[in-house]
Tab-separated table of C-alpha atoms and ligand atoms in Angstrom:
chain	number	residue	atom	x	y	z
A	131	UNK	CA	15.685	-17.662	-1.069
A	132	UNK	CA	15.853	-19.657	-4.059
A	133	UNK	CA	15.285	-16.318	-6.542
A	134	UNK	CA	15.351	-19.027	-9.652
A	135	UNK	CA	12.514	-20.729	-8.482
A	136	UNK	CA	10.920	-18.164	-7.626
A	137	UNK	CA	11.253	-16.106	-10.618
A	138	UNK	CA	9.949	-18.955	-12.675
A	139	UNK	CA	6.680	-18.833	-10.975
A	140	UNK	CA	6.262	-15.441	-12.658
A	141	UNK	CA	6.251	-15.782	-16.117
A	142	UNK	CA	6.044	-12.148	-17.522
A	143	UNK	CA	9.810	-12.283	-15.916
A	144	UNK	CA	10.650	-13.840	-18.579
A	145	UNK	CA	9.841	-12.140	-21.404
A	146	UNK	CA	11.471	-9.374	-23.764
A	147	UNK	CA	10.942	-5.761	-24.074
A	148	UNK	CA	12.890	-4.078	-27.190
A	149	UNK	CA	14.287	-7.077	-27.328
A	150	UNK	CA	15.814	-7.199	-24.335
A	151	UNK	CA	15.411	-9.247	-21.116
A	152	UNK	CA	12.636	-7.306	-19.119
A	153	UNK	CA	13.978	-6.242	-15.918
A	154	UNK	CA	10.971	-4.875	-13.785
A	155	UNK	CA	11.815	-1.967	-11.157
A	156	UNK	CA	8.287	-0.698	-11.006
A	157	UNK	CA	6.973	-2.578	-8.033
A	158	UNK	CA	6.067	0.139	-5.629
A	159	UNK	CA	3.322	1.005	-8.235
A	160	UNK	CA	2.302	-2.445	-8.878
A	161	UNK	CA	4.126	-6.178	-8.343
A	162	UNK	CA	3.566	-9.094	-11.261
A	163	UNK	CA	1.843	-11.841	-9.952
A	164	UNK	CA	2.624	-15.772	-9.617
A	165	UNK	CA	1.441	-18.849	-11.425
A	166	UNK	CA	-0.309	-19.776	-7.800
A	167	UNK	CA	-2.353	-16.557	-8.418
A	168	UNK	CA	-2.918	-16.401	-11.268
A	169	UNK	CA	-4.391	-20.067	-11.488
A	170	UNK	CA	-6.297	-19.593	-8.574
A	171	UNK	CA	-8.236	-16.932	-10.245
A	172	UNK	CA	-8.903	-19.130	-13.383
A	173	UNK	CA	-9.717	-22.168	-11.127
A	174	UNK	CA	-12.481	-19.877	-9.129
A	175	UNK	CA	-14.204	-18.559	-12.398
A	176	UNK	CA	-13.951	-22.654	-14.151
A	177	UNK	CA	-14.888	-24.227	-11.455
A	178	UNK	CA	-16.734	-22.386	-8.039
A	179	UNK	CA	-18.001	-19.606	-9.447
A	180	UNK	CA	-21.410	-18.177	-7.896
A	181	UNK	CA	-22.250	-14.908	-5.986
A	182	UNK	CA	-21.695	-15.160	-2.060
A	183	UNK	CA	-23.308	-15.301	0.698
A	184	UNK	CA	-27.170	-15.146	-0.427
A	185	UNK	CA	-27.582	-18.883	-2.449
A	186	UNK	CA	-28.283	-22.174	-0.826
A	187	UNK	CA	-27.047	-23.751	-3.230
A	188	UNK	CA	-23.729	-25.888	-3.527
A	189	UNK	CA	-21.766	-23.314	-5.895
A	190	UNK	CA	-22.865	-20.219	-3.574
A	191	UNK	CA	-22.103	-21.711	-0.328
A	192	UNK	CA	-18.630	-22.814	-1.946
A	193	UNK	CA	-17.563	-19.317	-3.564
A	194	UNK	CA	-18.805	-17.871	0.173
A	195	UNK	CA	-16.496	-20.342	2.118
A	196	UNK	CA	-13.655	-19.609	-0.006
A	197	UNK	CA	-14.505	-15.765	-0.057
A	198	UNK	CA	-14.408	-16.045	4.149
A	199	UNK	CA	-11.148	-18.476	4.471
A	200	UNK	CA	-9.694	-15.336	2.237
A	201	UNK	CA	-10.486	-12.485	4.966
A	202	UNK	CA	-8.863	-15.154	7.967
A	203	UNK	CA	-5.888	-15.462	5.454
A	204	UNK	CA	-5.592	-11.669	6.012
A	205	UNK	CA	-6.363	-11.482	9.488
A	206	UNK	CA	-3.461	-13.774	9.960
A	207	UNK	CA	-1.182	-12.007	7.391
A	208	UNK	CA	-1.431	-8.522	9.058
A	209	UNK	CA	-2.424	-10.745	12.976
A	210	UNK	CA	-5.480	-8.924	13.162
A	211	UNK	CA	-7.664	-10.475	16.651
A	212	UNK	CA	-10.942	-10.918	14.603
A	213	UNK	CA	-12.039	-11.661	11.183
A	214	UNK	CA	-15.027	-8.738	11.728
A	215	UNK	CA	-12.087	-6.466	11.901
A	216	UNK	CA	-10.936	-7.015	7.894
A	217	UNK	CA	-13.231	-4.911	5.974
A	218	UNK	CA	-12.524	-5.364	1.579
A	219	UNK	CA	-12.167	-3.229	-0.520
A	220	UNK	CA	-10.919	-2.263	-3.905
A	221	UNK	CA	-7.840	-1.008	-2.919
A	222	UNK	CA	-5.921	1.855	-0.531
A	223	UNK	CA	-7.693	4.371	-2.151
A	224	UNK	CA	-10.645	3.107	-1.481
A	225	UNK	CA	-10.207	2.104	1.961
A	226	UNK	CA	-8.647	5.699	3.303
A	227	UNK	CA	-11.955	7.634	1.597
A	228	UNK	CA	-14.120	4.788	3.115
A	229	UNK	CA	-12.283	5.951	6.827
A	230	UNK	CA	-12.395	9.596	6.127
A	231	UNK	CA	-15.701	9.636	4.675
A	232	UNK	CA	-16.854	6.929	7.598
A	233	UNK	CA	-14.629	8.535	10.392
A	234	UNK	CA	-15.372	12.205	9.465
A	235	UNK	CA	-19.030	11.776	9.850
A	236	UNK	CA	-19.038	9.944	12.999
A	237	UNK	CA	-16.101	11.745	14.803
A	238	UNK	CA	-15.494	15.282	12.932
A	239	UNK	CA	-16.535	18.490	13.471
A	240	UNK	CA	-15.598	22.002	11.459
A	241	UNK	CA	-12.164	22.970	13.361
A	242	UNK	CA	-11.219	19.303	14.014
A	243	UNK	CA	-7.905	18.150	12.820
A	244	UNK	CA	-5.930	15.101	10.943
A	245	UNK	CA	-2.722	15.225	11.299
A	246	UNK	CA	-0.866	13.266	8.060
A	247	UNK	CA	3.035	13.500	7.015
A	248	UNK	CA	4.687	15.891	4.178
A	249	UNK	CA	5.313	12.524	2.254
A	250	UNK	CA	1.468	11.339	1.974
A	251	UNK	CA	0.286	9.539	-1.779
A	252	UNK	CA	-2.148	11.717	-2.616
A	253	UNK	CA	-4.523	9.552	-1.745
A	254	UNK	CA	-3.929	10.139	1.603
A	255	UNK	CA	-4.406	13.881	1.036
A	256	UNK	CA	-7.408	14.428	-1.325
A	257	UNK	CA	-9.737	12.532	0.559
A	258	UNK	CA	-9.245	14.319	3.646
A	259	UNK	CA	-9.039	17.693	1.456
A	260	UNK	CA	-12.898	16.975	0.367
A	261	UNK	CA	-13.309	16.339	4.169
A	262	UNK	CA	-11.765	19.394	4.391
A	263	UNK	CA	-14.127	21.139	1.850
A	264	UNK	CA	-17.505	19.183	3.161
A	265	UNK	CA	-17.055	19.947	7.352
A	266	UNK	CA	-14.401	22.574	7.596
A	267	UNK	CA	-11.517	20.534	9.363
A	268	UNK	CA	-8.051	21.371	9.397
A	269	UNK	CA	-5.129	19.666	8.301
A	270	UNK	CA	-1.351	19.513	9.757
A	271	UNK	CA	1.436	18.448	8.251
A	272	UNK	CA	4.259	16.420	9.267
A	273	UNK	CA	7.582	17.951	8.399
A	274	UNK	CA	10.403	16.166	7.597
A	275	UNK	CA	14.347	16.521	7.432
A	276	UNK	CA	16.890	16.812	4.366
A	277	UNK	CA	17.449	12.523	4.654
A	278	UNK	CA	13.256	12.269	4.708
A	279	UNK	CA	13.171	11.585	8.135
A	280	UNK	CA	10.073	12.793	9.576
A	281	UNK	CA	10.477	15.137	12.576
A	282	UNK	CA	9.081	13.524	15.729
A	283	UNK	CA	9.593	16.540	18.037
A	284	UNK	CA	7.675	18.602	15.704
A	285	UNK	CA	4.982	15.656	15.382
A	286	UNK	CA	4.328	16.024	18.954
A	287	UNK	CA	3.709	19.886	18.485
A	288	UNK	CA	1.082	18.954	15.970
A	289	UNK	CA	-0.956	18.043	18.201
A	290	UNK	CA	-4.129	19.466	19.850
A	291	UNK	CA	-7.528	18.950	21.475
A	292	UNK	CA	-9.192	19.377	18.160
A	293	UNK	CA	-6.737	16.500	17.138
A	294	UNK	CA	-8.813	13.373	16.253
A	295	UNK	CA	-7.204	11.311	14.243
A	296	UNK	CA	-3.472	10.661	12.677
A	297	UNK	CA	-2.925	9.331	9.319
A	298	UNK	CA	0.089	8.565	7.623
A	299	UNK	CA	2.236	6.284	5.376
A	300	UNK	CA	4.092	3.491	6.694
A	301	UNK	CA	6.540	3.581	3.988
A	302	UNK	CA	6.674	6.034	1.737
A	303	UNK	CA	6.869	5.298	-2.323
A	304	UNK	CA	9.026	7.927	-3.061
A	305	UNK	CA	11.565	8.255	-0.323
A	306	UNK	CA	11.214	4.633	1.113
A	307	UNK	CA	11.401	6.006	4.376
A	308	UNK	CA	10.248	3.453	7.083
A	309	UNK	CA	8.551	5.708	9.530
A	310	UNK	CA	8.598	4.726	13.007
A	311	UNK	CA	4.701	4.225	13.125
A	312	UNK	CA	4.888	2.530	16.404
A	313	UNK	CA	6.218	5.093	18.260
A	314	UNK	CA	4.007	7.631	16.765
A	315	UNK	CA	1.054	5.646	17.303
A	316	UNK	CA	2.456	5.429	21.287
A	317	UNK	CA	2.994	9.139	21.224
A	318	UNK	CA	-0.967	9.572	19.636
A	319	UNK	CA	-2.707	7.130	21.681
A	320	UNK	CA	-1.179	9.434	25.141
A	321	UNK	CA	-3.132	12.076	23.734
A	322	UNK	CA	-6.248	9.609	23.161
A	323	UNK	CA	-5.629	9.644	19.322
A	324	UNK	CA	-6.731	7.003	16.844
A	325	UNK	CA	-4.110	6.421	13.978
A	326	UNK	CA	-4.479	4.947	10.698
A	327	UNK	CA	-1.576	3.707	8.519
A	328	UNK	CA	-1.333	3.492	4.805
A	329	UNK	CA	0.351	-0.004	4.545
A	330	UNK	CA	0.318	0.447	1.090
A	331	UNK	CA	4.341	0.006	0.387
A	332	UNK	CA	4.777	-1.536	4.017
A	333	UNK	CA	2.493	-4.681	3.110
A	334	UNK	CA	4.635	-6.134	0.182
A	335	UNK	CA	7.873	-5.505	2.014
A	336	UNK	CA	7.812	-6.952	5.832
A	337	UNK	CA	6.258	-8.754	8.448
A	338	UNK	CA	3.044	-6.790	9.534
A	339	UNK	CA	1.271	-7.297	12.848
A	340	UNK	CA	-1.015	-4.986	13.523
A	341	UNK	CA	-1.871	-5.448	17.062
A	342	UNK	CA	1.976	-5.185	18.078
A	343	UNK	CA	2.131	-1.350	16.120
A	344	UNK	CA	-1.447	-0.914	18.093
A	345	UNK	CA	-2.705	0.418	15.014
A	346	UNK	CA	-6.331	1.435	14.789
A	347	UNK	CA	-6.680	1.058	11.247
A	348	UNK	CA	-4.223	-0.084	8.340
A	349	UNK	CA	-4.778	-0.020	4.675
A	350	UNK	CA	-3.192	-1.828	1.981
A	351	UNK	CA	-3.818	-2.478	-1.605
A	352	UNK	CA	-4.023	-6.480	-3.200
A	353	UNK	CA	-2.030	-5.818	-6.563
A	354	UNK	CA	0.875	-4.401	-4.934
A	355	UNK	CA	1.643	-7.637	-2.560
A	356	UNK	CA	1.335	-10.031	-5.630
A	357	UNK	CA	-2.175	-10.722	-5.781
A	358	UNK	CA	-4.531	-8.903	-8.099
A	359	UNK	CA	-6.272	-5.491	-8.859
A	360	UNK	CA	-9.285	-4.546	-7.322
A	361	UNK	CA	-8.903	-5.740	-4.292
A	362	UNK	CA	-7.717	-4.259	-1.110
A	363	UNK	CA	-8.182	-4.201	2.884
A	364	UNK	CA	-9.142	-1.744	5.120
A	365	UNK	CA	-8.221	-3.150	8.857
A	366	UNK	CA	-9.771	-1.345	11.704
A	367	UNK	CA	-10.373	-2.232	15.250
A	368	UNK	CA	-13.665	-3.606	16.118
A	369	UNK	CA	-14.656	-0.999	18.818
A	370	UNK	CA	-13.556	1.889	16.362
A	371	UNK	CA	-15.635	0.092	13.309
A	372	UNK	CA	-18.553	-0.722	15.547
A	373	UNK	CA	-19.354	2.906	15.789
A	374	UNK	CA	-18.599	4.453	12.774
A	375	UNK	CA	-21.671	4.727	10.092
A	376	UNK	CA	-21.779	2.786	6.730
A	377	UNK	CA	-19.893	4.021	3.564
A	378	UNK	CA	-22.204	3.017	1.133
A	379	UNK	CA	-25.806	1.201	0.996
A	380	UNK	CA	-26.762	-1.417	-0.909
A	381	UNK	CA	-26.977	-5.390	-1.151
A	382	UNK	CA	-25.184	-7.418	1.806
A	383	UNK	CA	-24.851	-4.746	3.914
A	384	UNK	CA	-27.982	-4.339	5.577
A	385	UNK	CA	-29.868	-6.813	8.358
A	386	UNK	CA	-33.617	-5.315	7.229
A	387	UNK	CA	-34.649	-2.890	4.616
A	388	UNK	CA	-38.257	-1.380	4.439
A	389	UNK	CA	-38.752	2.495	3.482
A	390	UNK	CA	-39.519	3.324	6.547
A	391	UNK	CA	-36.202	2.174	8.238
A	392	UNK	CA	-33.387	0.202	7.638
A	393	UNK	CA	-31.363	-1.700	9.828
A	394	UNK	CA	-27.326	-2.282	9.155
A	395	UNK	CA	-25.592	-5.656	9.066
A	396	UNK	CA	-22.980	-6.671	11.330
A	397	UNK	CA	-18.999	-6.400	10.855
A	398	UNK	CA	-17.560	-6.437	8.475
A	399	UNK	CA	-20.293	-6.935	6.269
A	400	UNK	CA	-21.771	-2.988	7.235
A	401	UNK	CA	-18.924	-1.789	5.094
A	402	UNK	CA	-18.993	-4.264	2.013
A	403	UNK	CA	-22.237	-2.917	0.068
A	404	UNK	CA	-23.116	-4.804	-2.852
A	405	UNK	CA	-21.339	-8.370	-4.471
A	406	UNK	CA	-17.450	-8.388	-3.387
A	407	UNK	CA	-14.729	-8.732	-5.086
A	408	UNK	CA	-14.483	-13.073	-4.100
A	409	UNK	CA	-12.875	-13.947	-7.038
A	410	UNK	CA	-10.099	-10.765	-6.161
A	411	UNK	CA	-9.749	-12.037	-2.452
A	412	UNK	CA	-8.511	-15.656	-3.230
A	413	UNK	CA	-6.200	-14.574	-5.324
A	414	UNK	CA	-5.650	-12.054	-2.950
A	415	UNK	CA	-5.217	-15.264	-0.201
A	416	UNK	CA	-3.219	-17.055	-2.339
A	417	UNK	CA	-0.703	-14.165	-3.129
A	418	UNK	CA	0.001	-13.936	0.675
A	419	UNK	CA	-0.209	-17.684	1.242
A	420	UNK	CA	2.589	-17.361	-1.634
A	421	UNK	CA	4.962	-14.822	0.664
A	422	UNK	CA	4.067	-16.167	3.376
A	423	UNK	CA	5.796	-19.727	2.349
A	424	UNK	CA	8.845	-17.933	1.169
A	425	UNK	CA	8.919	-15.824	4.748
A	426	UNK	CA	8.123	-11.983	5.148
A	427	UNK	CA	11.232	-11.655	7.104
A	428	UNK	CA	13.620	-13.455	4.770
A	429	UNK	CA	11.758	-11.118	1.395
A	430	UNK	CA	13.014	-7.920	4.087
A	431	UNK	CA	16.279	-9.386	4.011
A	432	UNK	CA	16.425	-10.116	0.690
A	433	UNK	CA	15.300	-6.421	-0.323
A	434	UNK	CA	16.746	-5.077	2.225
A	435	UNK	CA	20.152	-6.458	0.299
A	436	UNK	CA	19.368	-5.612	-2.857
A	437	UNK	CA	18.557	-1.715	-1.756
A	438	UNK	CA	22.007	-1.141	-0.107
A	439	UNK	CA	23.637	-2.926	-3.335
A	440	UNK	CA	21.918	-0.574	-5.459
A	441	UNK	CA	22.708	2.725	-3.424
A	442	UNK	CA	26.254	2.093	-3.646
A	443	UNK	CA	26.537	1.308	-7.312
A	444	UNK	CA	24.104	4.213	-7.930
A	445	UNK	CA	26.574	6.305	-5.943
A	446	UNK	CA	28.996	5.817	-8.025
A	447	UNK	CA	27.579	7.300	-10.933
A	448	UNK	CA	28.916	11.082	-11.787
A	449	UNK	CA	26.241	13.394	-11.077
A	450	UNK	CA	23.391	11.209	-9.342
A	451	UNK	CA	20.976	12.551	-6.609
A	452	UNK	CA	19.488	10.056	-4.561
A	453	UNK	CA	15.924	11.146	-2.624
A	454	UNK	CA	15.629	9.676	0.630
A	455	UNK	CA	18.483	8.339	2.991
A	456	UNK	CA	16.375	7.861	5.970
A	457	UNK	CA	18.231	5.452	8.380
A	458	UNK	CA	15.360	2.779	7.741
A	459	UNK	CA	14.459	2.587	3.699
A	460	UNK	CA	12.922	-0.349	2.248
A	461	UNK	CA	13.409	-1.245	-1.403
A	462	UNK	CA	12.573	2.044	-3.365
A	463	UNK	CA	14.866	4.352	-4.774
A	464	UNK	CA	14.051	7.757	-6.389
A	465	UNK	CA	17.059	9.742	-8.282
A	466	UNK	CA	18.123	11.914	-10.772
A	467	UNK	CA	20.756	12.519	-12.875
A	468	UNK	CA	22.482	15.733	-13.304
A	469	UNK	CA	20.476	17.610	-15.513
A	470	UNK	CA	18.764	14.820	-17.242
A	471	UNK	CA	14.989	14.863	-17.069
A	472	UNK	CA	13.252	11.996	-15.218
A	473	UNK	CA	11.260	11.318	-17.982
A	474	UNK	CA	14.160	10.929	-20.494
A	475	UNK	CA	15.407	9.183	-18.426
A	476	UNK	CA	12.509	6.854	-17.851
A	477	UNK	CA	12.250	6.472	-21.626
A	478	UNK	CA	15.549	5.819	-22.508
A	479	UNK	CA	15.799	3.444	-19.979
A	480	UNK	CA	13.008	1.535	-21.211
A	481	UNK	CA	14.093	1.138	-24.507
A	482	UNK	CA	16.881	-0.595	-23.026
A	483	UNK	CA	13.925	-3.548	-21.136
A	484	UNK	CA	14.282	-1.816	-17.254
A	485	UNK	CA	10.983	-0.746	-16.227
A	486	UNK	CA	11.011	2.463	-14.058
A	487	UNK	CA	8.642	4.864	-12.825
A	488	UNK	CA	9.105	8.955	-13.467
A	489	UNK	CA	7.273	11.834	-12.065
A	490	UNK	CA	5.323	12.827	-9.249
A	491	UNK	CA	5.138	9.425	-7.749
A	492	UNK	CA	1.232	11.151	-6.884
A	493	UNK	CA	3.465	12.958	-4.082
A	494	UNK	CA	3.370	16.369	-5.184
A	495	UNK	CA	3.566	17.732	-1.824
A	496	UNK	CA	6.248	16.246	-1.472
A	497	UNK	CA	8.090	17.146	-4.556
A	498	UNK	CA	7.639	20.772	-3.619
A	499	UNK	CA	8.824	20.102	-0.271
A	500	UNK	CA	12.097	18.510	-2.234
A	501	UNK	CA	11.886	21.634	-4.654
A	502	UNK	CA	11.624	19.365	-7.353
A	503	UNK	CA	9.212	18.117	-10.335
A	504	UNK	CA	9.804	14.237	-9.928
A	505	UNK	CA	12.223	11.607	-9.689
A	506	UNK	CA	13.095	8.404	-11.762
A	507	UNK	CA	11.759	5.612	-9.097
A	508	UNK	CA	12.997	2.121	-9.082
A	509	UNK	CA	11.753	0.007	-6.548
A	510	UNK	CA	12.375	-3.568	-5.548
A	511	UNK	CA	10.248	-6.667	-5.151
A	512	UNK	CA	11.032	-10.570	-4.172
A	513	UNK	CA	12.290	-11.987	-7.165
A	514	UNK	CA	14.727	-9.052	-8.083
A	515	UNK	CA	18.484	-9.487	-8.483
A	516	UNK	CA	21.733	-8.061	-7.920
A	517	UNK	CA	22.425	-8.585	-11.684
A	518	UNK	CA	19.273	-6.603	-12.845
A	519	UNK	CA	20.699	-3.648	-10.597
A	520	UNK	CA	24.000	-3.925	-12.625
A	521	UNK	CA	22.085	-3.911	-15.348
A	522	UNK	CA	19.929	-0.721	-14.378
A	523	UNK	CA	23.436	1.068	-13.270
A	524	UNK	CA	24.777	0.330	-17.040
A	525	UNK	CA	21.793	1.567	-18.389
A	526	UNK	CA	21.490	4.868	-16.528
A	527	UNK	CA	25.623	4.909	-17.174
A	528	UNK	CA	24.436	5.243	-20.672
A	529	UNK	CA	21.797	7.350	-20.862
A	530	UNK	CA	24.385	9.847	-18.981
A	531	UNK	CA	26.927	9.225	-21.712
A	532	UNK	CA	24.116	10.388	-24.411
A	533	UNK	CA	23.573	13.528	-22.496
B	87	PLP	N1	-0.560	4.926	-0.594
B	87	PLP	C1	0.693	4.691	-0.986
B	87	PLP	C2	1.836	4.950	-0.042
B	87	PLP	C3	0.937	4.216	-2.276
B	87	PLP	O1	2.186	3.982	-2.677
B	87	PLP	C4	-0.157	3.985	-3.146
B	87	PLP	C5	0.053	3.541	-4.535
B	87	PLP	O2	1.079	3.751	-5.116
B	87	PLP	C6	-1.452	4.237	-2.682
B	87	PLP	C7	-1.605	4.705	-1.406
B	87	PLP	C8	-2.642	4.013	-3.531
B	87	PLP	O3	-2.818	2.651	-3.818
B	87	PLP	P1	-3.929	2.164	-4.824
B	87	PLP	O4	-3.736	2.934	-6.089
B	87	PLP	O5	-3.659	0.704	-4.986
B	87	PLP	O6	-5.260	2.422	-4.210
């Protein structure tokens, strides 16, 4: 990877915080985006710009050609069999409380059960909580181990015929855990169990094909694989989306409307109420056309590098405590420092240009699980360097000193 090209296509990379060189750690809550993006976005608006799918006219059919060449971009990002099986959205969020909301009508009754992991985002909790609230299912938890390993023996006891549906990260964005999905999605689908997975911090990170995990459904959020906010996907397989009821009603999701009845469009267009996001998805198309050039596998490598780098120099520092030493971790690392709060840390260590993240990382099950508050989180993304880790190791060497 040629990390000085790359880095120039990103120009808030090169600017100053404090005075000092920015270095940017806080990709697992958001990534900057590329020139290619970026440019896209402003070509769209200058130059295409019209609402899809409804105008015969030149502009319209344009924006809606683009707006569809966007959702086969996807399918062929994540290898998804059908276009009708890439439903957008604004984000994760979004997409898990269009699934539970969706899912839960369909397919849940009061005693049913989700099973999800001790190291869910909230948003992978709360929605299922008001699930919880609305139809009176139950919810299991995952456990994990003291490395945040999840517990596969004690997955399997999870189960039960009132199971109906898994849900659960991929990676998690505190630990950076790598969960085996596959094999829990093998383990599910023996006991006829659809599972979704929150691709969230898997999408940015490594190659994702979702037919080869056999997902049912997977989730991810634009802004955090480069493109922009707003925009999001929620993948699910067509015989699973085929039955499950709209999310919401409105424009361009309907076939016929009178008050007497109303008939529901086809996929994916049944789950897309109202005008889309088009301008969002081609940027969101040309953000993975953009890692898709460099290679998902080499951007694993190259992460995958710069994470074991950084846990040995962070090692080394007198008094750290490093969250999550699962045997797969992809690029995020949450610490502390003897006695130092995370958010002193997190301040100080801005003021010095490195951007972190500090608190609950919205995981605060999973702080209690670790007995803690919150962390200081840096996470990686493509165009990071060994040198800004050195950089990050000097600064939290110094922020120790003041203590
Ligand atoms: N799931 C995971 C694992 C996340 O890390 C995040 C965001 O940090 C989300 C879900 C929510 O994503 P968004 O805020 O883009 O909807």
């Amino acid at each position: 990877m040629d990390l000085q090209k790359i880095r120039a296509d990103f120009p808030i990379l090169s600017r100053e915080v404090y005075g000092k060189p920015l270095v940017y750690f806080d990709n697992g809550a958001t990534t900057q985006k590329p020139r290619q993006v970026v440019d896209a976005i402003t070509d769209e608006y200058y130059s295409v710009n019209a609402n899809v799918h409804r105008g015969v006219h030149f502009l319209s059919q344009q924006a809606t050609e683009l707006h569809e060449a966007s959702r086969e971009t996807v399918r062929k990002f994540i290898h998804a069999g059908s276009t009708n099986e890439i439903i957008f959205t604004r984000g994760t969020t979004e997409s898990i409380n269009l699934f539970v909301s969706s899912f839960g009508e369909e397919f849940m009754q009061e005693g049913d059960e989700v099973i999800l992991s001790v190291m869910e985002h909230h948003s992978n909790i709360v929605p299922w909580q008001l699930l919880a609230a609305k139809r009176g299912i139950a919810i299991k938890v995952i456990p994990m181990n003291d490395r945040g390993e999840l517990l596969l023996d004690e997955y399997k006891q999870l189960f039960s015929e009132r199971t109906k549906i898994v849900s659960v990260a991929h990676v998690s964005n505190v630990l950076g855990t790598v969960n085996p999905v596959k094999e829990m999605i093998r383990y599910a689908h023996g006991q006829g169990v659809p599972v979704l997975v929150d691709g969230a911090q898997s999408i940015p990170h490594m190659p994702v094909d979702v037919q080869d995990l056999d997902a049912d459904f997977y989730v991810f959020s634009g802004h955090k694989v480069y493109g922009p906010t707003g925009v999001g996907v929620l993948y699910g397989k067509e015989e699973w989306l085929d039955k499950m009821p709209p999310y919401q009603g409105g424009g361009e999701m309907i076939q016929h409307v009178s008050f007497e009845r109303t008939t529901f469009n086809e996929l994916p267009f049944k789950f897309e109420a109202g005008t889309p996001d088009y301008i969002g998805t081609t940027g969101l198309a040309k953000a993975l056309d953009y890692v898709s050039a460099i290679g998902m596998e080499k951007i694993a490598a190259h992460e995958h590098e710069l994470t074991t780098y950084a846990m040995t120099r962070l090692k080394e520092i007198p008094g750290m405590r490093i969250f999550g030493e699962a045997e797969e971790k992809g690029s995020v690392i949450s610490f502390l420092v003897g006695d130092i709060h995370h958010f002193d840390m997190g301040t100080l260590l801005d003021r010095l240009g490195i951007a972190v993240r500090t608190g609950h990382h919205c995981a605060q099950p999973l702080m209690q699980r670790l007995g803690i508050e919150g962390t200081v989180r840096a996470s990686f993304g493509l165009y990071n360097t060994k040198e800004e880790i050195d950089v990050l190791v000097a600064g939290i060497e110094r922020v120790s000193r003041m203590f």
